Amino acid sequence: MQMSRFSAIRVVSPYASNTPPQRQPANGSAAVIAEISAGLLAPDAHTSPKFLYDGLGSKLFEAICELPEYYPTRTEAGIFAAHGADMARAIGTGTTMIDLGAGNCAKAASLFPLLQPAQYVPVDISRDFLTEAVGRLQQRFPHIEMTALGLDFSSGFELPDSVRHSRRLFFYPGSSIGNFSPEQATAFLRGLRANAGADGGLLIGVDLIKDSGVLDAAYDDALGVTAAFNLNMLRHLNHLIGADFDVGQWQHRAFFNAAESRIEMHLEARSALTVRWDDGERHFARGERIHTEDSYKYTRQSFVGLLERAGFATAQVWTDPANWFAVIHARVIPD
Ligand code: AVI
């Protein structure tokens, strides 16, 4: 019997790449590999959002901040532009300004002419990027003492003695606090309070609850930049744990979960597949997801309550005309 001339054609998912990635040796530390493996093997597979940020992930996040749908960055910048002078009056000059997740230091630098801190302490996990940015900034503001700290502050930190003790102001813009759960956020802010001293304070950006259509679009933009940002995590995981995730077999899902008051980002398997890595493997059914990020949204009142539980009294709140975003100045409640 003659074989059909089509019998040699392999049927593959239209999304899978022709050459699925070959597994490379794992590059992450033992602790990182253990953390990622445990999350992938959990009944509800999940990963920490910190793995969204490799070199490309950081660039994709910068691109997200330029998107028309991603309102937080420009809304917060608008609040600083409109109310910076008022903030400076409330906070006063001469603080020790500790910038958490400083990146290119641009947000803090935009406030220097008004806040005039005595010392600027940018903190960021990406030490090289930070050192370069601070070098440039020091030339523009030679009178401000600058002490860059390259560390991961998300799981708590001790400030070195080179950081002045008086009038510490933690600067935490961008609504990054939303990437912690409310319980984690309270614990994190308690840690800041412990480091702030009795005369310390906090200037923090918080994203507010709004129409779910606006929220959904901000995390699932028309150009697919947020999808690329989310999917890029799989390439990063391949690098860290030596896995063979095939990006083409996954799709981005993001939606507002009103009951939990958070945007959830997931990666969803387009078809049944198995992922293998050095110490394990997992089968994913079609439609099964990996939960990659939460971004909590607050009301003004709910965040003020969270600050109080962490030992901060809210001094002043500034918002944009649509009430989409808040910048809050809070002071340490002394013991
Ligand atoms: C860094 N963080 C505040 C962003 C957010 O909005 O939660 C990360 C992000 N995820 C998707 N888009 C932006």
CSV table of C-alpha atoms and ligand atoms in Angstrom, one decimal:
chain,number,residue,atom,x,y,z
A,1,MET,CA,0.0,0.0,0.0
A,2,GLN,CA,1.3,3.4,-0.9
A,3,MET,CA,1.9,5.8,2.0
A,4,SER,CA,0.0,9.1,1.8
A,5,ARG,CA,2.4,11.9,0.7
A,6,PHE,CA,1.2,13.9,3.8
A,7,SER,CA,2.1,11.2,6.3
A,8,ALA,CA,5.5,12.8,7.1
A,9,ILE,CA,4.0,16.2,8.1
A,10,ARG,CA,4.2,16.7,11.9
A,11,VAL,CA,1.2,18.5,13.3
A,12,VAL,CA,2.3,21.2,15.8
A,13,SER,CA,0.6,24.0,17.7
A,14,PRO,CA,0.6,27.1,15.5
A,15,TYR,CA,2.2,29.0,18.4
A,16,ALA,CA,5.0,26.6,19.3
A,17,SER,CA,8.4,27.6,17.9
A,18,ASN,CA,9.9,25.3,15.2
A,19,THR,CA,12.9,24.7,17.4
A,20,PRO,CA,11.8,24.4,21.1
A,21,PRO,CA,14.6,25.8,23.4
A,22,GLN,CA,17.4,23.4,24.3
A,23,ARG,CA,17.9,23.3,28.1
A,24,GLN,CA,20.9,25.3,29.2
A,25,PRO,CA,22.7,24.8,32.5
A,26,ALA,CA,20.9,26.7,35.4
A,27,ASN,CA,22.5,30.1,36.2
A,28,GLY,CA,20.5,30.9,39.4
A,29,SER,CA,21.8,30.4,42.9
A,30,ALA,CA,20.6,27.3,44.8
A,31,ALA,CA,18.2,29.4,46.8
A,32,VAL,CA,16.7,31.0,43.6
A,33,ILE,CA,16.4,27.6,42.0
A,34,ALA,CA,14.7,26.1,45.1
A,35,GLU,CA,12.3,29.1,45.2
A,36,ILE,CA,11.3,28.9,41.6
A,37,SER,CA,11.0,25.1,41.6
A,38,ALA,CA,8.7,25.2,44.7
A,39,GLY,CA,6.4,27.7,43.0
A,40,LEU,CA,6.2,25.8,39.7
A,41,LEU,CA,5.4,22.5,41.5
A,42,ALA,CA,2.8,24.1,43.8
A,43,PRO,CA,-0.8,23.0,43.0
A,44,ASP,CA,-1.5,26.6,41.8
A,45,ALA,CA,1.8,27.2,40.0
A,46,HIS,CA,3.2,30.7,40.8
A,47,THR,CA,6.4,32.7,40.6
A,48,SER,CA,7.6,35.9,42.3
A,49,PRO,CA,7.2,39.0,40.2
A,50,LYS,CA,10.8,39.8,40.8
A,51,PHE,CA,11.7,37.3,38.1
A,52,LEU,CA,10.0,39.6,35.5
A,53,TYR,CA,13.1,41.9,35.7
A,54,ASP,CA,16.1,40.6,33.8
A,55,GLY,CA,17.8,43.0,31.4
A,56,LEU,CA,15.1,42.8,28.8
A,57,GLY,CA,12.3,42.7,31.4
A,58,SER,CA,13.5,46.1,32.8
A,59,LYS,CA,13.5,47.6,29.4
A,60,LEU,CA,10.0,46.3,28.7
A,61,PHE,CA,8.8,47.8,31.9
A,62,GLU,CA,10.3,51.1,30.9
A,63,ALA,CA,8.3,50.7,27.6
A,64,ILE,CA,5.1,49.9,29.6
A,65,CYS,CA,5.5,53.2,31.4
A,66,GLU,CA,5.3,55.0,28.0
A,67,LEU,CA,2.1,53.3,26.9
A,68,PRO,CA,-1.1,55.3,26.7
A,69,GLU,CA,-3.0,52.6,28.6
A,70,TYR,CA,-0.5,52.5,31.5
A,71,TYR,CA,-1.7,55.6,33.4
A,72,PRO,CA,0.2,55.2,36.8
A,73,THR,CA,3.6,56.6,35.7
A,74,ARG,CA,2.3,59.7,34.0
A,75,THR,CA,-0.5,60.3,36.6
A,76,GLU,CA,2.0,60.2,39.4
A,77,ALA,CA,4.4,62.5,37.5
A,78,GLY,CA,1.5,64.9,37.1
A,79,ILE,CA,0.9,64.8,40.8
A,80,PHE,CA,4.6,65.6,41.5
A,81,ALA,CA,4.5,68.4,39.0
A,82,ALA,CA,1.3,70.0,40.3
A,83,HIS,CA,2.0,69.5,44.1
A,84,GLY,CA,5.8,69.2,44.4
A,85,ALA,CA,6.0,72.7,46.1
A,86,ASP,CA,3.3,71.7,48.5
A,87,MET,CA,5.1,68.5,49.3
A,88,ALA,CA,8.3,70.3,50.0
A,89,ARG,CA,6.5,72.7,52.4
A,90,ALA,CA,5.0,69.7,54.2
A,91,ILE,CA,8.2,67.6,54.4
A,92,GLY,CA,10.8,70.4,54.6
A,93,THR,CA,14.3,70.6,53.1
A,94,GLY,CA,17.4,68.9,54.5
A,95,THR,CA,16.1,65.3,54.8
A,96,THR,CA,18.0,62.1,54.3
A,97,MET,CA,16.1,60.9,51.2
A,98,ILE,CA,16.2,57.1,50.8
A,99,ASP,CA,14.9,56.2,47.3
A,100,LEU,CA,13.6,52.6,47.2
A,101,GLY,CA,13.9,51.0,43.8
A,102,ALA,CA,15.6,54.1,42.5
A,103,GLY,CA,16.4,52.8,39.0
A,104,ASN,CA,17.6,55.8,36.9
A,105,CYS,CA,16.8,58.1,39.9
A,106,ALA,CA,14.7,60.4,37.6
A,107,LYS,CA,11.7,60.7,39.9
A,108,ALA,CA,13.7,61.7,43.0
A,109,ALA,CA,15.8,64.1,40.8
A,110,SER,CA,12.7,65.9,39.6
A,111,LEU,CA,12.0,66.8,43.2
A,112,PHE,CA,15.5,67.8,44.3
A,113,PRO,CA,15.1,71.5,43.4
A,114,LEU,CA,12.1,71.6,45.8
A,115,LEU,CA,13.0,69.1,48.5
A,116,GLN,CA,16.7,69.9,48.6
A,117,PRO,CA,17.7,66.8,50.6
A,118,ALA,CA,20.9,66.9,52.6
A,119,GLN,CA,21.7,63.3,51.6
A,120,TYR,CA,20.3,61.2,48.8
A,121,VAL,CA,20.5,57.4,49.2
A,122,PRO,CA,19.2,55.5,46.1
A,123,VAL,CA,18.7,51.8,46.7
A,124,ASP,CA,18.3,49.3,43.9
A,125,ILE,CA,19.0,45.7,43.2
A,126,SER,CA,20.8,46.6,40.0
A,127,ARG,CA,24.1,48.0,41.4
A,128,ASP,CA,25.8,48.8,38.1
A,129,PHE,CA,22.9,50.7,36.6
A,130,LEU,CA,22.5,52.6,39.8
A,131,THR,CA,26.2,53.6,40.1
A,132,GLU,CA,26.1,55.0,36.6
A,133,ALA,CA,22.9,57.0,37.2
A,134,VAL,CA,24.2,58.4,40.5
A,135,GLY,CA,27.5,59.4,38.9
A,136,ARG,CA,25.6,61.6,36.4
A,137,LEU,CA,23.2,63.0,39.1
A,138,GLN,CA,26.1,64.0,41.4
A,139,GLN,CA,27.4,66.3,38.7
A,140,ARG,CA,24.0,68.0,38.3
A,141,PHE,CA,23.6,68.3,42.1
A,142,PRO,CA,27.1,68.6,43.6
A,143,HIS,CA,25.9,70.0,46.9
A,144,ILE,CA,23.8,66.9,47.7
A,145,GLU,CA,25.7,64.1,49.4
A,146,MET,CA,24.9,60.8,47.5
A,147,THR,CA,25.4,57.3,48.8
A,148,ALA,CA,24.2,54.5,46.4
A,149,LEU,CA,23.2,51.1,47.9
A,150,GLY,CA,23.0,48.1,45.6
A,151,LEU,CA,20.8,45.7,47.5
A,152,ASP,CA,17.5,43.8,47.3
A,153,PHE,CA,15.4,45.7,49.9
A,154,SER,CA,12.2,43.7,49.3
A,155,SER,CA,12.9,41.1,52.1
A,156,GLY,CA,14.1,43.7,54.7
A,157,PHE,CA,17.4,45.5,55.1
A,158,GLU,CA,19.7,47.3,57.5
A,159,LEU,CA,21.0,50.7,56.5
A,160,PRO,CA,24.8,51.2,56.8
A,161,ASP,CA,26.2,53.9,59.1
A,162,SER,CA,27.1,56.0,56.1
A,163,VAL,CA,23.3,56.8,55.9
A,164,ARG,CA,22.5,59.8,58.1
A,165,HIS,CA,20.1,59.1,61.0
A,166,SER,CA,18.3,62.4,61.1
A,167,ARG,CA,15.1,63.1,59.3
A,168,ARG,CA,15.0,60.0,57.2
A,169,LEU,CA,12.4,60.2,54.4
A,170,PHE,CA,11.7,56.9,52.6
A,171,PHE,CA,10.7,57.7,49.0
A,172,TYR,CA,8.7,54.8,47.4
A,173,PRO,CA,7.0,56.0,44.3
A,174,GLY,CA,5.4,54.1,41.3
A,175,SER,CA,2.9,52.1,43.4
A,176,SER,CA,5.4,49.3,43.7
A,177,ILE,CA,3.9,48.7,47.2
A,178,GLY,CA,1.0,47.2,45.2
A,179,ASN,CA,3.1,44.2,44.2
A,180,PHE,CA,3.1,43.1,47.8
A,181,SER,CA,0.0,41.5,49.4
A,182,PRO,CA,-1.6,43.8,52.0
A,183,GLU,CA,0.0,41.6,54.7
A,184,GLN,CA,3.4,41.7,53.1
A,185,ALA,CA,3.0,45.5,52.6
A,186,THR,CA,2.3,46.1,56.2
A,187,ALA,CA,5.3,44.0,57.3
A,188,PHE,CA,7.5,45.8,54.8
A,189,LEU,CA,6.3,49.3,56.0
A,190,ARG,CA,6.9,48.2,59.6
A,191,GLY,CA,10.5,47.5,58.6
A,192,LEU,CA,10.8,51.0,57.1
A,193,ARG,CA,9.4,52.5,60.3
A,194,ALA,CA,12.0,50.6,62.3
A,195,ASN,CA,14.7,52.1,60.1
A,196,ALA,CA,13.2,55.6,59.9
A,197,GLY,CA,13.8,56.8,63.5
A,198,ALA,CA,11.3,58.9,65.5
A,199,ASP,CA,11.6,61.9,63.2
A,200,GLY,CA,11.3,59.8,60.0
A,201,GLY,CA,8.7,59.7,57.3
A,202,LEU,CA,7.5,58.3,54.0
A,203,LEU,CA,6.5,59.7,50.6
A,204,ILE,CA,4.8,56.9,48.8
A,205,GLY,CA,2.8,56.4,45.5
A,206,VAL,CA,-0.3,54.3,45.6
A,207,ASP,CA,-2.6,53.2,42.8
A,208,LEU,CA,-6.3,53.6,43.5
A,209,ILE,CA,-9.3,51.5,42.6
A,210,LYS,CA,-11.0,52.6,39.5
A,211,ASP,CA,-13.1,51.4,36.6
A,212,SER,CA,-12.1,47.8,35.8
A,213,GLY,CA,-12.0,48.6,32.1
A,214,VAL,CA,-9.2,51.1,32.7
A,215,LEU,CA,-7.3,48.7,34.9
A,216,ASP,CA,-7.6,45.8,32.5
A,217,ALA,CA,-6.4,47.8,29.6
A,218,ALA,CA,-3.4,49.1,31.6
A,219,TYR,CA,-2.2,45.5,32.1
A,220,ASP,CA,-3.2,44.2,28.7
A,221,ASP,CA,-2.3,46.9,26.2
A,222,ALA,CA,-3.1,46.9,22.5
A,223,LEU,CA,0.6,46.7,21.4
A,224,GLY,CA,1.2,43.6,23.6
A,225,VAL,CA,4.1,45.2,25.5
A,226,THR,CA,2.8,43.9,28.8
A,227,ALA,CA,2.2,40.5,27.2
A,228,ALA,CA,5.9,40.5,26.2
A,229,PHE,CA,7.0,41.7,29.7
A,230,ASN,CA,5.1,38.8,31.2
A,231,LEU,CA,6.2,36.1,28.7
A,232,ASN,CA,9.8,37.2,28.9
A,233,MET,CA,9.7,35.8,32.5
A,234,LEU,CA,9.8,32.3,30.9
A,235,ARG,CA,13.1,33.1,29.1
A,236,HIS,CA,14.4,34.4,32.4
A,237,LEU,CA,13.3,31.2,34.2
A,238,ASN,CA,15.0,29.1,31.4
A,239,HIS,CA,18.2,31.0,32.2
A,240,LEU,CA,17.9,30.7,36.0
A,241,ILE,CA,16.8,27.1,36.5
A,242,GLY,CA,17.8,25.5,33.1
A,243,ALA,CA,14.2,25.0,32.1
A,244,ASP,CA,12.8,24.4,28.5
A,245,PHE,CA,9.8,26.8,28.5
A,246,ASP,CA,8.7,27.4,24.9
A,247,VAL,CA,7.4,31.0,25.0
A,248,GLY,CA,5.2,30.4,22.0
A,249,GLN,CA,3.2,27.8,23.9
A,250,TRP,CA,2.1,30.4,26.5
A,251,GLN,CA,-0.2,33.4,26.5
A,252,HIS,CA,-0.5,36.5,28.7
A,253,ARG,CA,-3.6,36.8,30.9
A,254,ALA,CA,-4.3,39.9,33.0
A,255,PHE,CA,-7.5,41.0,34.7
A,256,PHE,CA,-8.9,42.9,37.7
A,257,ASN,CA,-10.0,40.6,40.5
A,258,ALA,CA,-12.5,42.9,42.3
A,259,ALA,CA,-12.9,40.6,45.3
A,260,GLU,CA,-9.2,40.8,46.1
A,261,SER,CA,-8.8,44.3,44.8
A,262,ARG,CA,-5.9,43.4,42.6
A,263,ILE,CA,-4.8,43.0,39.0
A,264,GLU,CA,-3.6,39.4,38.5
A,265,MET,CA,-1.1,38.5,35.8
A,266,HIS,CA,-0.9,34.9,34.7
A,267,LEU,CA,0.8,32.9,31.9
A,268,GLU,CA,-1.6,30.3,30.4
A,269,ALA,CA,-0.6,27.1,28.5
A,270,ARG,CA,-2.0,27.2,25.0
A,271,SER,CA,-2.0,23.4,24.8
A,272,ALA,CA,-1.1,20.5,27.1
A,273,LEU,CA,2.7,20.5,27.6
A,274,THR,CA,5.5,19.4,29.9
A,275,VAL,CA,8.2,21.7,31.2
A,276,ARG,CA,11.5,20.2,32.4
A,277,TRP,CA,14.3,21.7,34.4
A,278,ASP,CA,17.3,20.5,36.3
A,279,ASP,CA,15.5,19.3,39.4
A,280,GLY,CA,12.1,18.6,38.1
A,281,GLU,CA,9.3,18.7,35.6
A,282,ARG,CA,5.6,19.6,35.5
A,283,HIS,CA,2.8,18.8,33.2
A,284,PHE,CA,0.4,21.7,32.4
A,285,ALA,CA,-3.0,21.0,31.0
A,286,ARG,CA,-4.3,23.3,28.2
A,287,GLY,CA,-5.5,26.5,29.9
A,288,GLU,CA,-3.6,25.9,33.1
A,289,ARG,CA,-1.8,29.0,34.5
A,290,ILE,CA,1.2,30.2,36.3
A,291,HIS,CA,0.4,33.2,38.5
A,292,THR,CA,3.2,35.7,37.9
A,293,GLU,CA,2.2,39.0,39.5
A,294,ASP,CA,-0.4,40.8,41.7
A,295,SER,CA,-0.8,44.5,41.6
A,296,TYR,CA,-3.1,45.6,44.5
A,297,LYS,CA,-5.3,48.7,44.2
A,298,TYR,CA,-6.4,50.6,47.3
A,299,THR,CA,-8.9,53.2,48.3
A,300,ARG,CA,-7.5,56.2,50.0
A,301,GLN,CA,-9.0,55.1,53.3
A,302,SER,CA,-7.8,51.4,53.0
A,303,PHE,CA,-4.2,52.5,52.4
A,304,VAL,CA,-4.3,55.1,55.3
A,305,GLY,CA,-5.5,52.2,57.5
A,306,LEU,CA,-2.6,50.0,56.3
A,307,LEU,CA,-0.2,52.8,57.1
A,308,GLU,CA,-1.6,53.1,60.6
A,309,ARG,CA,-1.2,49.3,61.2
A,310,ALA,CA,2.5,49.7,60.1
A,311,GLY,CA,3.0,52.6,62.6
A,312,PHE,CA,2.7,55.6,60.3
A,313,ALA,CA,0.3,58.5,60.6
A,314,THR,CA,-0.9,60.0,57.3
A,315,ALA,CA,0.1,63.7,57.1
A,316,GLN,CA,-1.2,64.6,53.7
A,317,VAL,CA,-2.6,63.0,50.5
A,318,TRP,CA,-2.3,64.4,47.0
A,319,THR,CA,-4.2,63.0,44.0
A,320,ASP,CA,-4.9,63.8,40.4
A,321,PRO,CA,-8.2,65.3,39.3
A,322,ALA,CA,-9.7,61.9,38.4
A,323,ASN,CA,-8.6,60.3,41.7
A,324,TRP,CA,-6.7,57.5,39.9
A,325,PHE,CA,-3.5,57.7,41.9
A,326,ALA,CA,-2.4,59.1,45.3
A,327,VAL,CA,0.9,60.3,46.7
A,328,ILE,CA,0.9,60.1,50.5
A,329,HIS,CA,3.2,61.7,53.0
A,330,ALA,CA,3.2,59.8,56.3
A,331,ARG,CA,5.1,60.3,59.6
A,332,VAL,CA,6.4,57.7,62.0
A,333,ILE,CA,4.1,57.4,65.0
A,334,PRO,CA,6.6,57.5,67.9
A,335,ASP,CA,6.5,54.6,70.4
B,1,AVI,C1,6.3,47.8,39.2
B,1,AVI,N1,4.9,47.7,39.4
B,1,AVI,C2,4.4,48.8,40.2
B,1,AVI,C3,4.1,47.6,38.1
B,1,AVI,C4,2.6,47.5,38.4
B,1,AVI,O1,1.8,48.2,37.8
B,1,AVI,O2,2.2,46.6,39.3
B,1,AVI,C5,4.5,46.3,37.3
B,1,AVI,C6,3.7,46.1,36.1
B,1,AVI,N2,3.2,44.9,35.8
B,1,AVI,C7,2.6,45.0,34.7
B,1,AVI,N3,2.6,46.2,34.3
B,1,AVI,C8,3.4,46.9,35.2
